[in-house]
mmCIF file of C-alpha atoms in Angstrom:
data_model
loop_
_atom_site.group_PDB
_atom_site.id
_atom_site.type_symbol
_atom_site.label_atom_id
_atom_site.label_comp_id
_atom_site.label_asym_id
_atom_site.label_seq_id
_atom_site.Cartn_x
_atom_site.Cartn_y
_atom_site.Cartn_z
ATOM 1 C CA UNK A 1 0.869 -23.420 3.849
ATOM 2 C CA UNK A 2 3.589 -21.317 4.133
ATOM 3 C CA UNK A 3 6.209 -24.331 5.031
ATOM 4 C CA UNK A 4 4.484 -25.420 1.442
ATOM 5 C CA UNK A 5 5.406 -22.099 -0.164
ATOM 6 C CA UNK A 6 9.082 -22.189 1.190
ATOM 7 C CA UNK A 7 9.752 -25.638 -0.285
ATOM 8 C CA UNK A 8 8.503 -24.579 -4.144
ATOM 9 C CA UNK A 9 10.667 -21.540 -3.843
ATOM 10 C CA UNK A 10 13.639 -23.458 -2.782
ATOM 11 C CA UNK A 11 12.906 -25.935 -5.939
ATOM 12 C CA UNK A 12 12.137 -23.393 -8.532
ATOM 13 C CA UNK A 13 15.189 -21.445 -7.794
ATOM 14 C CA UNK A 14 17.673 -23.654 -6.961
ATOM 15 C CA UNK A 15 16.738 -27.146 -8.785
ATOM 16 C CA UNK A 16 17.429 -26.049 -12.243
ATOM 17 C CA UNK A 17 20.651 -26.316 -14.332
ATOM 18 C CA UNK A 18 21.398 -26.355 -18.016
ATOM 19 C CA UNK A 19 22.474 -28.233 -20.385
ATOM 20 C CA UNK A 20 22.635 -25.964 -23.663
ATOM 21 C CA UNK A 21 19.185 -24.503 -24.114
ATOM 22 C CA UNK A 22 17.493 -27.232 -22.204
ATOM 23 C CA UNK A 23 15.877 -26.563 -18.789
ATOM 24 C CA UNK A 24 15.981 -29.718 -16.222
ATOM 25 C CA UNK A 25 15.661 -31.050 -12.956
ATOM 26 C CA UNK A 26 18.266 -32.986 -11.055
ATOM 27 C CA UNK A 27 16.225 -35.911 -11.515
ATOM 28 C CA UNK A 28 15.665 -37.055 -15.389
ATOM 29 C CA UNK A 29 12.542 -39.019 -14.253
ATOM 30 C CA UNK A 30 10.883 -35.240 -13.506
ATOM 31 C CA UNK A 31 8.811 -33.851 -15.720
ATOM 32 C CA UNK A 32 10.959 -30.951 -17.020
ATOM 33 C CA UNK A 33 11.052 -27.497 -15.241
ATOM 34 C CA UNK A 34 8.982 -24.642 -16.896
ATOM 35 C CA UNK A 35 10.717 -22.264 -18.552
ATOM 36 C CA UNK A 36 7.522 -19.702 -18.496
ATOM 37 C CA UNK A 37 9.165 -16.077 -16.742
ATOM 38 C CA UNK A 38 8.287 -16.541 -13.221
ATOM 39 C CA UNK A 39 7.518 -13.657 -11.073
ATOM 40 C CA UNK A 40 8.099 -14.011 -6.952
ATOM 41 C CA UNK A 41 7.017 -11.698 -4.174
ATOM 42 C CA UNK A 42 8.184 -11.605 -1.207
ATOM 43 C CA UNK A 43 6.044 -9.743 1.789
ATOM 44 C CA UNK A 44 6.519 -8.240 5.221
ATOM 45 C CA UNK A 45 5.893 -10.759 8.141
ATOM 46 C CA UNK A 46 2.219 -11.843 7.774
ATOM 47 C CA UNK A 47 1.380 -9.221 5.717
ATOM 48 C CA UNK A 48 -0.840 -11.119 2.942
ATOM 49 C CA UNK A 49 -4.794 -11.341 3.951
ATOM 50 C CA UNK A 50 -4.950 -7.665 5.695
ATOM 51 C CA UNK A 51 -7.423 -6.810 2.840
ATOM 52 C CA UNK A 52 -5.652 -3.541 2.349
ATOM 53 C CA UNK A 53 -2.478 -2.773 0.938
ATOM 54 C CA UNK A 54 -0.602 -6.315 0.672
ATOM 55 C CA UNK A 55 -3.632 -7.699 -0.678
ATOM 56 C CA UNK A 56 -3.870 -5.228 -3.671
ATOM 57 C CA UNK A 57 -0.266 -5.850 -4.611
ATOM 58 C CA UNK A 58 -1.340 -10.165 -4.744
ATOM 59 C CA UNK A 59 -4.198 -9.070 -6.438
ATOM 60 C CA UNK A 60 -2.078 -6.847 -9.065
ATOM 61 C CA UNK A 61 0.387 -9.509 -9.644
ATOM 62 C CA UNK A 62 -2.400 -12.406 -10.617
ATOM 63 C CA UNK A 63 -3.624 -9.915 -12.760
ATOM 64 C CA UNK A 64 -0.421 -9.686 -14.833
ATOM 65 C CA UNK A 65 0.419 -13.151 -14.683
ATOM 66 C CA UNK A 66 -3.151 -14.300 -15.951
ATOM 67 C CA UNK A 67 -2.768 -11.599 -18.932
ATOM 68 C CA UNK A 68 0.756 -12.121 -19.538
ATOM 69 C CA UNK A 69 0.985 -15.827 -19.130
ATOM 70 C CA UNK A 70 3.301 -16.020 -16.442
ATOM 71 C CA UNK A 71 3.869 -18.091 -12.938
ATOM 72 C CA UNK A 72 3.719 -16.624 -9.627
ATOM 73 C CA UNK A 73 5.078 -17.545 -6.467
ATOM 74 C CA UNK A 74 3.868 -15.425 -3.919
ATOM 75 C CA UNK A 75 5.945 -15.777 -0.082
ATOM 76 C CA UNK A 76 4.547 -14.289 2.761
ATOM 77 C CA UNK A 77 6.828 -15.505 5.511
ATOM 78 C CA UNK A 78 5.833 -15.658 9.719
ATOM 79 C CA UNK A 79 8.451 -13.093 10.575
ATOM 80 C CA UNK A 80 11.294 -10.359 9.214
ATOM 81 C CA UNK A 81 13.841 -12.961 9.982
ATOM 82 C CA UNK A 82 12.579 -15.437 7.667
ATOM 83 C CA UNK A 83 11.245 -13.055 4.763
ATOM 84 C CA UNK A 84 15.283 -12.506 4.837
ATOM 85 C CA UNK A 85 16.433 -16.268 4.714
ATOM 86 C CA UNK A 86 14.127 -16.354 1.896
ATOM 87 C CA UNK A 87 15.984 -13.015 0.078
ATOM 88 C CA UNK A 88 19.230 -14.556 1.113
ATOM 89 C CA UNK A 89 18.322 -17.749 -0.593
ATOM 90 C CA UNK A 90 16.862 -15.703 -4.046
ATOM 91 C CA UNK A 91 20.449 -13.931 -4.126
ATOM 92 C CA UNK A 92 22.548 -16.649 -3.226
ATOM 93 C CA UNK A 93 20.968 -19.327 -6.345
ATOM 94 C CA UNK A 94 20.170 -16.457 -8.230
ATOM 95 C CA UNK A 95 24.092 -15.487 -8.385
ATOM 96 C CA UNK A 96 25.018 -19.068 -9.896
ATOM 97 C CA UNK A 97 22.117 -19.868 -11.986
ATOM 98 C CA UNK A 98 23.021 -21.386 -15.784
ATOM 99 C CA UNK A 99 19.410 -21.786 -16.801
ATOM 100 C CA UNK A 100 17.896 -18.629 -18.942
ATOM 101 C CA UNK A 101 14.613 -18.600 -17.317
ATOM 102 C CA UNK A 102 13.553 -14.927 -16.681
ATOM 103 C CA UNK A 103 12.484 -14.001 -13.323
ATOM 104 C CA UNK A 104 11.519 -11.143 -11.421
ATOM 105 C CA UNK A 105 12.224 -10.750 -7.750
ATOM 106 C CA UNK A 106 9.171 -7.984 -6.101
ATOM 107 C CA UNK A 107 10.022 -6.994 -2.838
ATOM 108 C CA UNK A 108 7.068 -5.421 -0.993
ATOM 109 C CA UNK A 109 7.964 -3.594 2.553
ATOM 110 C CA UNK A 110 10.664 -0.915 3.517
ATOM 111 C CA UNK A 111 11.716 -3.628 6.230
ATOM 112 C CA UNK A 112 13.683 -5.184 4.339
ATOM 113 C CA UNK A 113 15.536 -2.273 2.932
ATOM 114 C CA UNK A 114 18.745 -2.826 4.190
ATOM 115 C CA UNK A 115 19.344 -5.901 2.935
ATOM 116 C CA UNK A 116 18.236 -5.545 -0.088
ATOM 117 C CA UNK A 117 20.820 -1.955 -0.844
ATOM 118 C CA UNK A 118 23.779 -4.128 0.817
ATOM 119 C CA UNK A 119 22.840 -7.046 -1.677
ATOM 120 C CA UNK A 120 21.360 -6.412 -4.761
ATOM 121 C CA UNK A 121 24.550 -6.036 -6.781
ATOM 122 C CA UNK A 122 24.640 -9.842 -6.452
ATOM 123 C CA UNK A 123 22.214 -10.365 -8.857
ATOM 124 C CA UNK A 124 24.219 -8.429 -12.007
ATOM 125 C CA UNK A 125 25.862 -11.953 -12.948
ATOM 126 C CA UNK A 126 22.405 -13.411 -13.764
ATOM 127 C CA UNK A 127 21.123 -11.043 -16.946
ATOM 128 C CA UNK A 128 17.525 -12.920 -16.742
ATOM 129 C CA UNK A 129 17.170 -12.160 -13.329
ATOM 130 C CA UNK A 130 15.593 -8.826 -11.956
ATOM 131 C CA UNK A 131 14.169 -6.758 -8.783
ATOM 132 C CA UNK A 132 11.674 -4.463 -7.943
ATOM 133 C CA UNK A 133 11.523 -3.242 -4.885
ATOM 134 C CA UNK A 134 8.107 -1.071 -3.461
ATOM 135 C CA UNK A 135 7.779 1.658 -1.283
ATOM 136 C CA UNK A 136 10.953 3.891 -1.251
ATOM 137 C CA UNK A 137 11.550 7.077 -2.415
ATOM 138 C CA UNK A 138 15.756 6.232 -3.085
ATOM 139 C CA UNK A 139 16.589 4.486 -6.201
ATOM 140 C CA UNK A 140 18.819 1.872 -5.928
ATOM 141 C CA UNK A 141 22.295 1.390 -6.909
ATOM 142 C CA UNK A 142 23.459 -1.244 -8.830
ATOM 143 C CA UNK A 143 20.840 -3.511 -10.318
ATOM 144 C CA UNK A 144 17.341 -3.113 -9.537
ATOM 145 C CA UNK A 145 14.272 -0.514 -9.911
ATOM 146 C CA UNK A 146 12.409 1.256 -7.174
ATOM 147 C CA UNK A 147 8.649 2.080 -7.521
ATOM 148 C CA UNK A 148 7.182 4.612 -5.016
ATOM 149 C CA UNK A 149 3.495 5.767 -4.318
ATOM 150 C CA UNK A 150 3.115 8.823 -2.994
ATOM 151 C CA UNK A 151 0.174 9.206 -0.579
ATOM 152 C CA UNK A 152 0.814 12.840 0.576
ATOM 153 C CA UNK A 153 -1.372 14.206 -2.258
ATOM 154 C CA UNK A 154 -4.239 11.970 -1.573
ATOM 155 C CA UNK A 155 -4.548 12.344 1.706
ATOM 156 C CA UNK A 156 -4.681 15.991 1.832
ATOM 157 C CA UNK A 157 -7.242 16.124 -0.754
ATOM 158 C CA UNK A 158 -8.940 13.958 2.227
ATOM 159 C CA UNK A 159 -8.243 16.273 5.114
ATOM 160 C CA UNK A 160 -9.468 18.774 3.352
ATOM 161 C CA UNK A 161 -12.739 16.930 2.894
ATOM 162 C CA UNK A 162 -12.720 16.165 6.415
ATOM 163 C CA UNK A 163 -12.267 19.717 7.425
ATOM 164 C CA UNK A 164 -15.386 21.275 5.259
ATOM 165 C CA UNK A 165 -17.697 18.773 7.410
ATOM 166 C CA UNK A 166 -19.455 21.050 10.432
ATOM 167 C CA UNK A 167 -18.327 19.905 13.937
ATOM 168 C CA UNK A 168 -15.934 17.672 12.826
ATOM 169 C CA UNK A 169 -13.650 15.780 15.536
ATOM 170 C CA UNK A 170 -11.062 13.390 13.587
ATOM 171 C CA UNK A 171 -8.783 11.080 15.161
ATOM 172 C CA UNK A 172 -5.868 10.267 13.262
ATOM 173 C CA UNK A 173 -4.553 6.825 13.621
ATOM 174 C CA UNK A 174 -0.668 5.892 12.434
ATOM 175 C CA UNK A 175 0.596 2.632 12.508
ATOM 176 C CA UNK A 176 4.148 3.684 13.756
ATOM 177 C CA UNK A 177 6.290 6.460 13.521
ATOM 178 C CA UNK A 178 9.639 4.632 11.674
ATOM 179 C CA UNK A 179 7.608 3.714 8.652
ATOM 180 C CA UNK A 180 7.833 6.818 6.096
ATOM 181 C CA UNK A 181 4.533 6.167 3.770
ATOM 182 C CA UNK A 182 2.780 6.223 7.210
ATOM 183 C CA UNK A 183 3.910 9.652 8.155
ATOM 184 C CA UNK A 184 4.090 11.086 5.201
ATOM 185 C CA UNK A 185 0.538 10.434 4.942
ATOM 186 C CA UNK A 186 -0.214 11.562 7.819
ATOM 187 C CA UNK A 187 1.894 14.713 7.371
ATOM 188 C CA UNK A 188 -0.533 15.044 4.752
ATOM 189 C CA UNK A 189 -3.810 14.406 5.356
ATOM 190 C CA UNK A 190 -3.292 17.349 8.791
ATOM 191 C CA UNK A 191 -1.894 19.692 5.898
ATOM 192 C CA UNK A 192 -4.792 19.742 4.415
ATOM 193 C CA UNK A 193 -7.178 19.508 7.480
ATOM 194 C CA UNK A 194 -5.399 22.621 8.597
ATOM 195 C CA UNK A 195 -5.935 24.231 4.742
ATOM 196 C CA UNK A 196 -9.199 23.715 4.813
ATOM 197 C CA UNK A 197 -9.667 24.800 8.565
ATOM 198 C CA UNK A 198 -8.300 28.379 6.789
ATOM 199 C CA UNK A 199 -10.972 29.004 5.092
ATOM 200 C CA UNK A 200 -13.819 28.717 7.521
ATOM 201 C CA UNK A 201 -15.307 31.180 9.979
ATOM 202 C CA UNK A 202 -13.463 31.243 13.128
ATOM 203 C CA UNK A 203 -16.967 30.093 14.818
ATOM 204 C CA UNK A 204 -16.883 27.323 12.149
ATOM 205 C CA UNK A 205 -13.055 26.458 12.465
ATOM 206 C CA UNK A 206 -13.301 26.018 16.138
ATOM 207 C CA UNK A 207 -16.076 23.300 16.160
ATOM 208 C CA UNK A 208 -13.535 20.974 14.234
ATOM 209 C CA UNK A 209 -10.416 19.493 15.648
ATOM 210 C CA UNK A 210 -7.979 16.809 14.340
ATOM 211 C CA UNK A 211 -5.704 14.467 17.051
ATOM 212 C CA UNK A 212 -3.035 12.123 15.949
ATOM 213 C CA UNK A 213 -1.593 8.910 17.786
ATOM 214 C CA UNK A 214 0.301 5.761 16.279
ATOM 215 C CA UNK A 215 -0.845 2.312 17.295
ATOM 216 C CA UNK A 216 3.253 1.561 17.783
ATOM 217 C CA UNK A 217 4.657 4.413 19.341
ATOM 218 C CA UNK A 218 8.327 2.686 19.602
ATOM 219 C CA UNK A 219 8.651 0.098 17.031
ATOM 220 C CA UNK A 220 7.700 -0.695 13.192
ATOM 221 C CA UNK A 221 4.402 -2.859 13.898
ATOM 222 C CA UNK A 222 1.112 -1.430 13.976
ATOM 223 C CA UNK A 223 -0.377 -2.588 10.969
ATOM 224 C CA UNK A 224 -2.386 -4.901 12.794
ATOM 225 C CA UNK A 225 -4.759 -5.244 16.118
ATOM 226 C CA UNK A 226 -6.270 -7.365 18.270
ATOM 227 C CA UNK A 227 -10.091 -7.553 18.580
ATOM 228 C CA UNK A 228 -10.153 -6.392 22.043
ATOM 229 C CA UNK A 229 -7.742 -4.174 21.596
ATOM 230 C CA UNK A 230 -9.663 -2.084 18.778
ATOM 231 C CA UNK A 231 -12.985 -2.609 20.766
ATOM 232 C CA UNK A 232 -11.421 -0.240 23.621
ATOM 233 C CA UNK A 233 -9.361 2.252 21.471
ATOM 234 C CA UNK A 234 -13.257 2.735 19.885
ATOM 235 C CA UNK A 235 -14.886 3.533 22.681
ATOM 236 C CA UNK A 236 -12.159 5.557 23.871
ATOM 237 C CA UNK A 237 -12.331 7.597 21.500
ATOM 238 C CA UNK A 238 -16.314 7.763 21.258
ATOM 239 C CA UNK A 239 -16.625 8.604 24.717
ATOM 240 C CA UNK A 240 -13.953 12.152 23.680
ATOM 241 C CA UNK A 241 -16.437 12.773 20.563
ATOM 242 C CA UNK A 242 -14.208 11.604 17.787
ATOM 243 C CA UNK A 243 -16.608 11.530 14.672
ATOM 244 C CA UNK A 244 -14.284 10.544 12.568
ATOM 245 C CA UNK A 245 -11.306 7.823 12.271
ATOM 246 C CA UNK A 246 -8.793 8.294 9.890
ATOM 247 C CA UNK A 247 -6.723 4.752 10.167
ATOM 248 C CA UNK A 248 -3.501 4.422 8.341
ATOM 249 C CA UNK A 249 -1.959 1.175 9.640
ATOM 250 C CA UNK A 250 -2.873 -1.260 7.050
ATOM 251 C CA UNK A 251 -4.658 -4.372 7.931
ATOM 252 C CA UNK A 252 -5.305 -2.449 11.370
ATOM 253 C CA UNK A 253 -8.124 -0.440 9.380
ATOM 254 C CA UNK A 254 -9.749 -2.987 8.407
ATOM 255 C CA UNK A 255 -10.492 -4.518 11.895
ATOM 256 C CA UNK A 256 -11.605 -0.932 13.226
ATOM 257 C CA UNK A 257 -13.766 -0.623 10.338
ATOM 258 C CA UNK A 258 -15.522 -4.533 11.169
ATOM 259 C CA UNK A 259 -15.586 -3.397 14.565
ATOM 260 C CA UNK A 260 -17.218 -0.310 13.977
ATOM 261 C CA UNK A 261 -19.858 -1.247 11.260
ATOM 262 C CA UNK A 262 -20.993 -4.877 13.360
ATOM 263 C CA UNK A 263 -21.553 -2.915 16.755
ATOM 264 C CA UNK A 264 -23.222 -0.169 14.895
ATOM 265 C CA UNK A 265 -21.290 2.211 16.137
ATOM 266 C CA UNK A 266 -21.633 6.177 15.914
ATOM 267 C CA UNK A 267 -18.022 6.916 14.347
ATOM 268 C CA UNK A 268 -17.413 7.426 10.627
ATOM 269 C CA UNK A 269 -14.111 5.574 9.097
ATOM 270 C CA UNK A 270 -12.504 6.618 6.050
ATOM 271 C CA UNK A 271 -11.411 4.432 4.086
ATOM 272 C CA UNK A 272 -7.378 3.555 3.407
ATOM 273 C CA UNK A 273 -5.938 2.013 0.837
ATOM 274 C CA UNK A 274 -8.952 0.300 -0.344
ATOM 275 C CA UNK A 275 -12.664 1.537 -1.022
ATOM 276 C CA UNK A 276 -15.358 0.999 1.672
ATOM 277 C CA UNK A 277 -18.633 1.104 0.634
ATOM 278 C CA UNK A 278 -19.866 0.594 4.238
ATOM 279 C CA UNK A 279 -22.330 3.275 5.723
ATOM 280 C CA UNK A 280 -20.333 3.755 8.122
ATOM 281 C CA UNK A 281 -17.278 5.294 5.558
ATOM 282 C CA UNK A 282 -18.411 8.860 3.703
ATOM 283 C CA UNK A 283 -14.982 8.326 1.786
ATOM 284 C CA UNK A 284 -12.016 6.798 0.617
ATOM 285 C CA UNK A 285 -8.221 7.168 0.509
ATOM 286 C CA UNK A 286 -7.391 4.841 -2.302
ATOM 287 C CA UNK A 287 -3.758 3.386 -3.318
ATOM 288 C CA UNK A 288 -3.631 1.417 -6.655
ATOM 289 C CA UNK A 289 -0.930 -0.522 -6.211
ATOM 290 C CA UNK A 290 -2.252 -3.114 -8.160
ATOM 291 C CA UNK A 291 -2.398 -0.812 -11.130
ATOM 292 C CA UNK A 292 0.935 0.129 -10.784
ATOM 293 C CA UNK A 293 2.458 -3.305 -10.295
ATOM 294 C CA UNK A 294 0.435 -4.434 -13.323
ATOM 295 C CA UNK A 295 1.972 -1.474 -15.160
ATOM 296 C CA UNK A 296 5.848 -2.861 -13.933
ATOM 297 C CA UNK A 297 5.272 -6.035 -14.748
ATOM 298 C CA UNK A 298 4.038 -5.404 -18.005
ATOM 299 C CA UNK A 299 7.506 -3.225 -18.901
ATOM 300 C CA UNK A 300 9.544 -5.875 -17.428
ATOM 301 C CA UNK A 301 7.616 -8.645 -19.781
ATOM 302 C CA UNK A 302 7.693 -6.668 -22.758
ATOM 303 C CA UNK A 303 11.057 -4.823 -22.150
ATOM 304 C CA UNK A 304 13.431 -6.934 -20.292
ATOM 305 C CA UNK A 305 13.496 -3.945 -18.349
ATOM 306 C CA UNK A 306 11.564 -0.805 -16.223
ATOM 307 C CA UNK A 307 12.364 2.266 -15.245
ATOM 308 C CA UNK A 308 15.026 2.785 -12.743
ATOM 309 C CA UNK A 309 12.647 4.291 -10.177
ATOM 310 C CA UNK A 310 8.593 5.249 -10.633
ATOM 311 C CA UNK A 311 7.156 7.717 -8.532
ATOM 312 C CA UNK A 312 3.437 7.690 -8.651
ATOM 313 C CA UNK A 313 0.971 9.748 -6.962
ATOM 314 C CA UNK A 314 -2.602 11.667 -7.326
ATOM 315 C CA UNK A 315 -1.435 13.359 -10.526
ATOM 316 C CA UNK A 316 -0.765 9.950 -12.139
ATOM 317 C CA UNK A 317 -4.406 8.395 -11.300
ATOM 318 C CA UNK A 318 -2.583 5.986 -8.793
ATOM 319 C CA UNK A 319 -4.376 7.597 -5.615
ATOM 320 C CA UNK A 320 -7.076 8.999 -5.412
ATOM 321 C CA UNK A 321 -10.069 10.284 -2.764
ATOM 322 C CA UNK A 322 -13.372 8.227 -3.711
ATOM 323 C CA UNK A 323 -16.570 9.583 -2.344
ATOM 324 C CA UNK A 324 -18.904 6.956 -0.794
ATOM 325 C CA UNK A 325 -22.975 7.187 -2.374
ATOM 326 C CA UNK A 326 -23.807 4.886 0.346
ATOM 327 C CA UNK A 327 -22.737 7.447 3.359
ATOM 328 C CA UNK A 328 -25.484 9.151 4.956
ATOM 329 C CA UNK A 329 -23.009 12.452 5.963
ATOM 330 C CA UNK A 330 -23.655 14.015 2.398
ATOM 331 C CA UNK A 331 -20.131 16.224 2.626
ATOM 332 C CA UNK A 332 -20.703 16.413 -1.020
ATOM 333 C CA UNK A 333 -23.810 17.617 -2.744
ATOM 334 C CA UNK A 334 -26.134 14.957 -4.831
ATOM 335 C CA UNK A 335 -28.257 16.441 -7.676
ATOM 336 C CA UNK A 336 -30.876 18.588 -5.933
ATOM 337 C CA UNK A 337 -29.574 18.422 -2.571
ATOM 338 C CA UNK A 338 -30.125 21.860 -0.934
ATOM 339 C CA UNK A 339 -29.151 21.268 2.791
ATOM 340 C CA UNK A 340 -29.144 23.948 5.519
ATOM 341 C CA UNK A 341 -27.306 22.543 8.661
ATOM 342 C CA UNK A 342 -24.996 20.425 6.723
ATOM 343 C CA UNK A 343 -22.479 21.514 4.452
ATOM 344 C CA UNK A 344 -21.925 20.166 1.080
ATOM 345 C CA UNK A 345 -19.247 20.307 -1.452
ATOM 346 C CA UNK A 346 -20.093 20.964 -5.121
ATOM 347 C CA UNK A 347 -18.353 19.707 -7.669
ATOM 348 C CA UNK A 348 -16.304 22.855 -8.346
ATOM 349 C CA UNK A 349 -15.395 22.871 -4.697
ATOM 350 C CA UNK A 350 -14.066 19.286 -5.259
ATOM 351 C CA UNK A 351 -12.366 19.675 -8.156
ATOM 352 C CA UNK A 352 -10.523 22.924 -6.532
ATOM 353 C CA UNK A 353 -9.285 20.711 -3.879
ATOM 354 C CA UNK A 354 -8.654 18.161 -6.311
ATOM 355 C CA UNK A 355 -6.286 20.314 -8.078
ATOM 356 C CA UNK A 356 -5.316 21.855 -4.946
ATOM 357 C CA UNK A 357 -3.577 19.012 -3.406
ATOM 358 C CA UNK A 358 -1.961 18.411 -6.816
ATOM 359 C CA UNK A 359 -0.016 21.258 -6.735
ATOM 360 C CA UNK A 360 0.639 20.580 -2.772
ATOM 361 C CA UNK A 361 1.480 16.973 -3.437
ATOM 362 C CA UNK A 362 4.259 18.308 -6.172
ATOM 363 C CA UNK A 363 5.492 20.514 -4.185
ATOM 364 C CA UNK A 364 5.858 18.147 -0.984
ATOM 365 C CA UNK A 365 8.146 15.789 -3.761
ATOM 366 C CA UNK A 366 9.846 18.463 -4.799
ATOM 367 C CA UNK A 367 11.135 19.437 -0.987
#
């Protein structure tokens, strides 16, 4: 599949000349080459199908392209080393291409970054061609825009969830240290565990605890896990009462989430990126990277153009904490509910933290 996907880049890119305004293939026997805007993605190394992050941004992209009318090639290569053959190929046709089909180039992972600052001036000779490139807070220079979701908000609005819930033990999981959206999150989400800590009785504030360890402590992986693996780290960390896991490492949540809901297991996961509606989840973290991307590519269509660099975050609607009905921890309060042992959240309470980690999420940027 992905040899597949490697040979229709190479032809869409690099098998088209012109001849005044008309579009062709080396061979005049081919039917002639679209000249429909084509959008292309290009992912970290086996990044698509983690039903997380990666998948949101395919999912955000179709979207567009079925509204807009556009094509989509969408690369997820086997490793870093050929995710960058296939960005040295993009520059490299993109720099000499006569046709005046309009393209846009949406790189997905910080992984990449490198490349892409030392490079993308090459694409300034093409005027239909242009790049987007995800997850960094550093516009680029030269051609190019930046878009940037900010999870810091978010996920203190969920540690401060976390921390209103009596004897709560949560074990926060990172997928490395190197990657910045992962500890910024995390950064976050233990602000606002420790906020919310603050306001409890000192009886009630030392019942709850919050650890942190990365599932990569010396590289950039992490975001995903072997069976086995995740089994252990579970029971690990039931046998030390952790209640609750907190799992940013992308496609990595999902398996401890599978894991956790088919062996029935007595820990509660939140919820990253995408919404869980398992019982087994009392919340979720949510990113909408799909909405944003849909938002891009929609500029881009319309205007030739987007903004040099987006930053996007709780304030915007493009995170956002989403409570789970299904969840039998009731940490917030249903019409009626009048519990005595455990505590619930009203909606004044939430919509004080709401606005809470607003403010602490602009103020994070702002540093």
């Amino acid at each position: 599949m992905r040899k597949f996907l490697f040979l229709a880049f190479v032809l869409l890119i690099a098998a088209c000349t012109k001849d005044g305004d008309t579009i062709y293939k080396p061979d005049p026997n081919e039917e002639a080459a679209s000249t429909t805007p084509l959008v292309t993605v290009i992912y970290d190394a086996n990044a698509l199908g983690d039903h997380s992050y990666n998948d949101l941004i395919y999912e955000g992209v179709e979207r567009a392209a079925q509204d807009l009318g556009l094509r989509t090639l969408q690369l997820s290569p086997q490793t870093t080393e050929e995710g960058l053959q296939y960005l040295e190929l993009m520059f490299r046709q993109m720099e000499t291409a006569q046709d005046t089909v309009r393209r846009l180039f949406i790189v997905t992972s910080p992984s990449y970054d490198d490349f892409i600052r030392k490079n993308n001036k090459r694409l300034e000779a093409n005027p239909y061609a242009d790049l987007l490139f995800l997850e960094t807070r550093k516009p680029l220079e030269g051609k190019g825009s930046t878009l940037f979701l900010t999870y810091y908000g978010a996920m203190y609005e969920g540690g401060r969830i976390a921390a209103a819930e009596e004897r709560m033990n949560v074990m926060l999981l990172g997928a490395n240290r190197k990657t910045p959206s992962v500890t910024d999150a995390l950064q976050g989400f233990s602000d606002g565990f420790e906020a919310g800590l603050k306001l409890l009785t000192a009886e009630q504030a030392g019942k709850n605890h919050l650890a942190s360890a990365y599932l990569d402590e010396r590289g950039e992986g992490g975001f995903s896990v072997a069976d086995s693996t995740a089994m252990r780290l579970l029971r690990q960390w039931n046998a030390a009462d952790i209640y609750m896991l907190v799992p940013v490492c992308g496609g990595a949540s999902n398996t401890f989430a599978r894991l956790n809901s088919s062996t029935q297991g007595n820990m509660d996961i939140v919820g990253i990126d995408v919404f869980y509606d398992s019982y087994y989840s009392p919340y979720s973290i949510v990113k909408h990277i799909d909405r944003a991307l849909l938002q891009s590519i929609r500029q881009w269509f319309a205007n030739g153009t987007m903004p040099k660099h987006q930053k996007l975050g709780l304030k915007e609607g493009y995170t956002e904490v989403t409570l789970n009905p299904n969840s039998d921890i009731y940490i917030w309060a249903p019409p009626g509910y009048e519990g005595e042992t455990t505590p619930c959240l009203s909606e004044e309470m939430k919509k004080e933290m709401h606005e809470e980690a607003v403010r602490k999420e602009e103020e994070h940027e702002g540093n």
